[in-house]
XYZ file of C-alpha atoms in Angstrom:
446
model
C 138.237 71.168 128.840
C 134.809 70.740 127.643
C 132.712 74.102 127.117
C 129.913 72.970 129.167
C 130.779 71.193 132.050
C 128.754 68.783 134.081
C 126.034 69.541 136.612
C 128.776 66.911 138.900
C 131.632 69.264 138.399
C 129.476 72.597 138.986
C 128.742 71.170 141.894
C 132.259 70.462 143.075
C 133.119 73.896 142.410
C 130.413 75.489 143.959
C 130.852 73.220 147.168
C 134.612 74.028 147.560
C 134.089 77.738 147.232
C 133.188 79.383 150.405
C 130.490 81.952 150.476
C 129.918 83.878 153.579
C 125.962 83.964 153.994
C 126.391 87.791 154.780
C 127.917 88.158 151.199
C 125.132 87.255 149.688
C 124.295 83.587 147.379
C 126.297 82.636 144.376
C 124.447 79.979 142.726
C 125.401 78.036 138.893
C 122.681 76.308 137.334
C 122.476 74.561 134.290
C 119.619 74.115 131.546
C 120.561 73.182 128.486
C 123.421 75.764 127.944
C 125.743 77.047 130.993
C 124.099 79.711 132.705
C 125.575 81.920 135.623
C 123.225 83.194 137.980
C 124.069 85.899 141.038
C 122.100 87.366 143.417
C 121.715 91.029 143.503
C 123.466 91.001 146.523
C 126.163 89.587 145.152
C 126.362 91.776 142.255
C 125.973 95.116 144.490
C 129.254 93.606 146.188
C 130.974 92.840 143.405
C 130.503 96.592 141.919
C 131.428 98.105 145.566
C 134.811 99.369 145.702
C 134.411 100.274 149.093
C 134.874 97.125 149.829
C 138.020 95.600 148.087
C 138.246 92.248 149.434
C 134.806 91.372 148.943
C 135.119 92.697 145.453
C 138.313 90.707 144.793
C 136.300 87.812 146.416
C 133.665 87.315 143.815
C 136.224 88.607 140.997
C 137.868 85.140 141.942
C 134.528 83.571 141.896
C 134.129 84.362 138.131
C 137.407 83.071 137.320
C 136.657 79.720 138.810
C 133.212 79.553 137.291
C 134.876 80.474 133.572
C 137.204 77.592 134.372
C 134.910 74.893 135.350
C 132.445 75.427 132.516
C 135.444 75.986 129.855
C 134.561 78.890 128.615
C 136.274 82.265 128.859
C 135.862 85.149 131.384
C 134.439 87.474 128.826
C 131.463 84.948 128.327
C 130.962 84.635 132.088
C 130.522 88.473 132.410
C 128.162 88.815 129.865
C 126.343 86.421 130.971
C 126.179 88.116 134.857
C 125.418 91.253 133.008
C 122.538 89.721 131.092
C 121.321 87.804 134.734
C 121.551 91.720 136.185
C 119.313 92.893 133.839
C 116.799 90.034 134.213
C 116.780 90.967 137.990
C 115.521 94.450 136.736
C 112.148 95.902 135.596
C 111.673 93.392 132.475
C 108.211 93.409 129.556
C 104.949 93.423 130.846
C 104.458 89.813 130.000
C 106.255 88.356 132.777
C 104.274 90.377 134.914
C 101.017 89.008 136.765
C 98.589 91.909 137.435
C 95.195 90.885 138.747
C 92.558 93.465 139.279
C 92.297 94.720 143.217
C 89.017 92.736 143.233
C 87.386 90.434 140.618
C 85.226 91.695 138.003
C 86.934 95.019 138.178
C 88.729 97.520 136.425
C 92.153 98.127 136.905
C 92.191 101.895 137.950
C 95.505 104.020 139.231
C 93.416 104.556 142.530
C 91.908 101.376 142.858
C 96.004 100.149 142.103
C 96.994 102.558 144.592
C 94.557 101.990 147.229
C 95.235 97.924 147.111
C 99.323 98.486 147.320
C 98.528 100.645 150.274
C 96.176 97.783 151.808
C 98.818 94.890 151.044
C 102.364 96.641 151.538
C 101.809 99.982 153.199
C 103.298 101.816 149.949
C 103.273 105.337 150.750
C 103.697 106.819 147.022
C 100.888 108.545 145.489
C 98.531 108.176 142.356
C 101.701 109.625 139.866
C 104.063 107.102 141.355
C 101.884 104.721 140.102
C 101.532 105.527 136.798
C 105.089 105.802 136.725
C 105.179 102.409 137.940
C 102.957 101.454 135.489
C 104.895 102.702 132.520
C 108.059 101.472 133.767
C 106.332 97.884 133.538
C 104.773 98.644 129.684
C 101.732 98.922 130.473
C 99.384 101.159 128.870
C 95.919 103.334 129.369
C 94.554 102.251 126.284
C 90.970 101.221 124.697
C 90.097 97.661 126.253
C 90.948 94.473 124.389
C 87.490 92.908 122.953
C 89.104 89.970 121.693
C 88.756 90.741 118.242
C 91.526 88.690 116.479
C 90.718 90.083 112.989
C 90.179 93.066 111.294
C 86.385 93.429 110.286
C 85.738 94.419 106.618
C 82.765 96.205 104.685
C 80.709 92.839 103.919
C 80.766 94.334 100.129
C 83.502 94.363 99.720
C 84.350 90.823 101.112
C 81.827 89.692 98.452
C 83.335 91.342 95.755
C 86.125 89.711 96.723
C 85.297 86.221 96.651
C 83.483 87.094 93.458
C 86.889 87.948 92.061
C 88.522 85.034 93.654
C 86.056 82.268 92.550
C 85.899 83.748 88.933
C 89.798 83.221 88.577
C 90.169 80.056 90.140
C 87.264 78.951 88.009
C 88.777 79.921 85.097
C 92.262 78.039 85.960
C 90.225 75.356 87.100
C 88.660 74.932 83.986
C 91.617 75.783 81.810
C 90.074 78.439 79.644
C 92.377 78.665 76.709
C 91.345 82.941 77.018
C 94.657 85.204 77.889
C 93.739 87.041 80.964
C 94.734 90.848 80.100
C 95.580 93.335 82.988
C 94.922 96.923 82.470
C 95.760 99.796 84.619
C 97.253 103.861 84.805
C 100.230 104.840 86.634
C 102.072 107.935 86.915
C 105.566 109.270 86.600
C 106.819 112.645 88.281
C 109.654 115.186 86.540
C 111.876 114.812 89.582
C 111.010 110.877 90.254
C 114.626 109.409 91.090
C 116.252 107.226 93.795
C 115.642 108.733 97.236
C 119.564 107.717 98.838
C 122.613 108.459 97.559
C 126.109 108.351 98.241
C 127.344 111.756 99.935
C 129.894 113.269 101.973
C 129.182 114.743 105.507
C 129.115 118.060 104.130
C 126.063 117.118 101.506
C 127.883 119.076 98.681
C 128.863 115.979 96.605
C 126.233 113.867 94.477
C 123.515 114.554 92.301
C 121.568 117.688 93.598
C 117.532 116.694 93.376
C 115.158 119.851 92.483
C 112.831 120.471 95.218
C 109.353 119.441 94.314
C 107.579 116.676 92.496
C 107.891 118.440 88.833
C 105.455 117.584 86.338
C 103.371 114.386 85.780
C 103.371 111.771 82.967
C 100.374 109.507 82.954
C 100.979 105.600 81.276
C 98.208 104.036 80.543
C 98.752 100.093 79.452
C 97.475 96.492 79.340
C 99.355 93.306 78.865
C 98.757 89.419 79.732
C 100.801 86.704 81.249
C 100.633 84.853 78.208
C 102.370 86.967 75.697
C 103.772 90.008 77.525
C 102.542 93.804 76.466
C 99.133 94.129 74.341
C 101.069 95.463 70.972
C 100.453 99.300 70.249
C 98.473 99.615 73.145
C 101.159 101.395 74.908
C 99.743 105.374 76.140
C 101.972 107.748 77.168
C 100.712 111.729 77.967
C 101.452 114.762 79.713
C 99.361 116.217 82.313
C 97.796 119.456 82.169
C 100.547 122.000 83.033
C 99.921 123.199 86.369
C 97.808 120.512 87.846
C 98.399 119.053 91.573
C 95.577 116.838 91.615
C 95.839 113.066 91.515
C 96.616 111.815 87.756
C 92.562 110.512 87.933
C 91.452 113.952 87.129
C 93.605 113.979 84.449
C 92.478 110.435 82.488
C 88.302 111.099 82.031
C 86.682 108.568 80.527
C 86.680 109.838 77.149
C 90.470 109.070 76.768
C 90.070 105.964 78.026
C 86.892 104.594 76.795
C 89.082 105.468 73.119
C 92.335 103.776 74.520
C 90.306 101.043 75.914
C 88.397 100.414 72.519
C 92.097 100.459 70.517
C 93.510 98.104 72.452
C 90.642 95.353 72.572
C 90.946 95.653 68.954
C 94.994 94.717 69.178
C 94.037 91.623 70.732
C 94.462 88.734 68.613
C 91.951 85.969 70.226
C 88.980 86.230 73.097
C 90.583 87.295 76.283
C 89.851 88.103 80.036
C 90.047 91.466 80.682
C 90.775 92.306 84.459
C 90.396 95.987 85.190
C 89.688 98.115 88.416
C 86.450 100.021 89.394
C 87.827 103.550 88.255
C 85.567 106.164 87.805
C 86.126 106.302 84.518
C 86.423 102.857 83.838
C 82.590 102.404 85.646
C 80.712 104.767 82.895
C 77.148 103.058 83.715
C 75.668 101.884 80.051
C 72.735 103.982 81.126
C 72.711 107.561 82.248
C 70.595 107.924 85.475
C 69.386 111.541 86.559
C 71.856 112.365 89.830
C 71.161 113.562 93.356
C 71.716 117.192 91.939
C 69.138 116.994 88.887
C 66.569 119.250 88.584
C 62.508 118.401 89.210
C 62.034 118.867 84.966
C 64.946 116.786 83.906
C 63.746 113.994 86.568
C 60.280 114.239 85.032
C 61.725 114.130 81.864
C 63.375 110.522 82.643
C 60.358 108.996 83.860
C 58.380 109.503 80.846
C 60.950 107.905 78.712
C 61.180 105.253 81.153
C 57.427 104.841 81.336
C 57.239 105.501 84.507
C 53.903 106.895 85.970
C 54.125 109.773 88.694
C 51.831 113.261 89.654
C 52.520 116.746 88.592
C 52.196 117.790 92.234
C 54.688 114.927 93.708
C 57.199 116.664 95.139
C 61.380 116.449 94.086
C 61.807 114.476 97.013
C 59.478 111.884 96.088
C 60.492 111.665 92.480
C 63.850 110.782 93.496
C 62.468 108.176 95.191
C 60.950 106.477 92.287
C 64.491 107.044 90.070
C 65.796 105.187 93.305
C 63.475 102.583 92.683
C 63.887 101.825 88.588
C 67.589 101.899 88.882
C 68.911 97.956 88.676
C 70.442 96.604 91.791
C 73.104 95.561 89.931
C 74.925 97.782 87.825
C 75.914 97.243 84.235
C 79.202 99.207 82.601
C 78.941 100.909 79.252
C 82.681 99.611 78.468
C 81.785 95.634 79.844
C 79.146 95.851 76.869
C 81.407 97.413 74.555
C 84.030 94.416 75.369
C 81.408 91.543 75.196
C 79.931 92.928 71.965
C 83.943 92.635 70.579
C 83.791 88.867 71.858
C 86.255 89.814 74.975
C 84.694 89.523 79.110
C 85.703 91.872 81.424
C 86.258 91.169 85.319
C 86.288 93.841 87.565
C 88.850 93.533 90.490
C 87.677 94.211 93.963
C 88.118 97.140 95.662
C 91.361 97.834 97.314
C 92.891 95.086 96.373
C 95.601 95.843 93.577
C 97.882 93.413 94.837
C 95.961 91.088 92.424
C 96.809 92.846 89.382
C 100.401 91.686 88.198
C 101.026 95.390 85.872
C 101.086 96.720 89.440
C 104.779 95.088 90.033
C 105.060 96.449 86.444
C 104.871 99.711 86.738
C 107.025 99.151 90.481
C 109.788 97.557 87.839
C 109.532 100.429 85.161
C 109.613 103.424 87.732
C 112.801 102.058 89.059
C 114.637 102.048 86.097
C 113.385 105.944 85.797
C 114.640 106.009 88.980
C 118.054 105.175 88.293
C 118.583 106.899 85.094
C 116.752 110.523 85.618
C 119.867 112.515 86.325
C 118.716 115.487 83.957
C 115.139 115.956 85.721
C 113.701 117.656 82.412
C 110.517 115.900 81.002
C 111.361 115.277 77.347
C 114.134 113.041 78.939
C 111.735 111.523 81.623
C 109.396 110.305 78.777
C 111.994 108.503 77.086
C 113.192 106.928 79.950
C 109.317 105.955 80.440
C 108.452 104.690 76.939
C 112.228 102.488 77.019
C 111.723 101.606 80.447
C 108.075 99.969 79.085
C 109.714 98.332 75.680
C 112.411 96.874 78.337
C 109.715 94.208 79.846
C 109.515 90.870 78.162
C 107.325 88.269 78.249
C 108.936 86.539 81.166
C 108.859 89.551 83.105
C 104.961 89.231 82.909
C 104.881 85.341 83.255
C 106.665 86.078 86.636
C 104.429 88.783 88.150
C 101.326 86.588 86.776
C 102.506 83.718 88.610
C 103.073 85.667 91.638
C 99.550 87.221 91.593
C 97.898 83.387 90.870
C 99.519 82.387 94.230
C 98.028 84.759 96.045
C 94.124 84.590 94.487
C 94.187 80.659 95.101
C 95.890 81.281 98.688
C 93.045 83.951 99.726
C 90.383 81.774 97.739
C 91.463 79.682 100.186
C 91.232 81.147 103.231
C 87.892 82.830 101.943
C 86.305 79.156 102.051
C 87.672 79.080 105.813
C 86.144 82.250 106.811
C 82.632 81.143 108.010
C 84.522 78.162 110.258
C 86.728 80.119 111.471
C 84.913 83.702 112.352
C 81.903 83.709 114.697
C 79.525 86.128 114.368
C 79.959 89.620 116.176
C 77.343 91.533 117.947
C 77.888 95.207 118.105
C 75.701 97.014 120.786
C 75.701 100.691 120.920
C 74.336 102.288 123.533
C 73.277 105.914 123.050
C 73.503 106.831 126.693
C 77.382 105.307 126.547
C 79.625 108.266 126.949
C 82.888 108.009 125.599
C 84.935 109.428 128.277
C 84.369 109.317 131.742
C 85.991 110.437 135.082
C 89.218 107.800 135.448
C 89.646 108.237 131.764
C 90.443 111.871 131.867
C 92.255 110.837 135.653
C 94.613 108.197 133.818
C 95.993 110.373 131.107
C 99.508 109.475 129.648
C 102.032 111.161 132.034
C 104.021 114.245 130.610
C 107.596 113.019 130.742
């Protein structure tokens, strides 16, 4: 017998079955696939074993149902199960909820207060809420619309500053390498977080509590020809330290590293770097916030820059403020161009750009998989063979990877204007931020 029968033979069977109208409706539809539909009276019946020969009644009803779509009786209890279910509370969005009246919030009592209006519902404002819940729905912030996230607008610029500058340079086919550079660290204890163990958790490699102590890598390598040779840095942090390994790399280490390894490169390249700290030394010292009056006066007389003995700290700040470029120039961008190289910073948060980031993902797994001895002099040879381990192709791949995604959100960066409108944000200083139903419609404590 076919598995789905036709809507002619359902129709037979449901004709030649009789079905008291006190027992309730047994109906078999058909869209698409067979589907079995009872009522909830029917299924209360069928469940009742008060009742025996009602129950053995629509038992017999299943069998006959199984038979004329040809498929077996399992498959026509699941699917009643499934229909049961469907008769029960289901998601929110097959739920219509309209405010009590228009142009109104939705409120527990102004819920409560229509129910008792429209069906006489005697339960109170908790029952509602309970209600509510039960249907997913939520006392939450209200929905503005806002389909996308909003961004610092400097950031978005520095971002299609990025993004044009590469595509340009692809565009253009500039015969430069484009060199990544970037730090990573590498704790004592780093290994694989799961493990193969018995029930009793006294089998398998025991894991030292803690992080340990912290290599830093510092390295730089291209697309085009894998690792920049003997540019590879490898160091121990300061015994004792807990801070982030960015306290630990200043920028004298690096502005040295950095200078070694532009002079490793064998041709002109593209040298794509974050904004760092200590990769941002400004080619100009400026006096900061926390300078005193004399070393601010000081400045503006080497600078040539009038001011009064009786102007006050405040006020020469104020004219430091004013001499300081708008846009800032790096002491290690000059050191690069005077060596022939051009450096192009990445924008901020955004290190999914940067293909040594799956780099250093790919070397800290192998460390991963072969620390079993948690002891640093064997960490940092697992580091420095886990680094001589990636080949050319290794880079080629992550490069490629990293290209697809600058031309995609180049892309969508052109798109932006067309497809965001602009936003308005009002704030009102008299707006409070909670008011009376908000501290009423708390979440319930179940």
């Amino acid at each position: 017998m076919p598995r789905v029968a036709t809507l002619a033979t359902l129709e037979r069977t449901a004709k030649s079955t009789f079905v008291p109208p006190e027992w309730g409706q047994f109906e078999v539809s058909l869209t698409g696939t067979p589907s079995i539909v009872f009522s909830s009276t029917s299924l209360t019946i069928a469940a009742d074993k008060s009742k025996p020969e009602l129950s053995n009644f629509f038992q017999q009803t299943r069998d006959v149902t199984a038979k004329a779509c040809g498929v077996s009786l399992a498959c026509v209890k699941k699917v009643c199960s499934e229909a049961k279910k469907e008769l029960e509370v289901g998601p929110s969005n097959k739920i219509a909820f309209k405010s009590p009246r228009k142009s109104e919030f939705p409120t527990t009592a102004k819920i409560l207060v229509a129910m008792q209006e429209k069906i006489n519902y005697p339960g109170s404002k908790t029952s509602v809420k309970r209600i509510l819940h039960n249907l997913n729905f939520k006392y939450k912030k209200c929905n503005d619309g806002r389909k996308f996230l909003m961004e610092r607008n400097d950031i978005v610029a520095c971002r299609v500053k990025f993004l044009r500058k590469m595509y340009e340079l692809r565009q253009n086919n500039d015969t430069r390498p484009v060199v990544y550079l970037d730090e990573t660290w590498v704790n004592q204890n780093h290994t694989q977080g799961y493990i193969w163990q018995n029930p009793e958790n006294t089998e398998g490699l025991k894991v030292p509590i803690g992080k340990g102590a912290r290599l830093i890598v510092c390295h730089a390598g291209s697309p085009s020809f894998g690792f920049v040779n003997n540019s590879k840095l490898v160091f121990r942090c300061k015994s004792g330290s807990t801070e982030d390994y960015h306290s630990q790399m200043n920028a004298d280490i690096f502005e040295k590293w950095f200078v070694e390894m532009l002079a490793n490169l064998e041709e002109p390249s593209v040298v794509v770097m974050d904004n760092a700290s200590y990769h941002s030394v400004l080619a100009e010292e400026y006096p900061r916030a926390n300078a005193r009056k004399a070393d601010i006066q000081k400045w503006l007389e080497k600078k040539s820059i009038s001011y009064s003995p009786v102007e006050t700290l405040c006020e020469l700040r104020e004219k430091v403020k004013m001499a300081i470029p708008r846009e800032k120039k790096y002491k290690l961008d000059s050191v690069a161009l005077q060596m022939g190289h051009e450096v192009v910073r990445l924008p901020p948060y955004h290190c999914q750009y940067n293909p040594i980031e799956l780099i250093w993902a790919q070397v800290k797994g192998e460390v991963a998989k072969k620390n079993s001895t948690f002891k640093m002099a064997d960490v940092e040879v697992l580091v420095n063979n886990a680094l001589d381990e990636i080949t050319k192709e290794v880079w080629t791949k992550c490069g490629e990877h990293c290209n697809k995604l600058q031309d995609a959100d180049f892309i969508k960066e052109g798109l932006r204007n067309e497809i965001l409108e602009p936003i308005i944000l009002t704030i009102n200083p008299d707006d409070s931020s909670t008011d009376e139903d908000e501290n009423d419609d708390d979440e319930l404590p179940y």
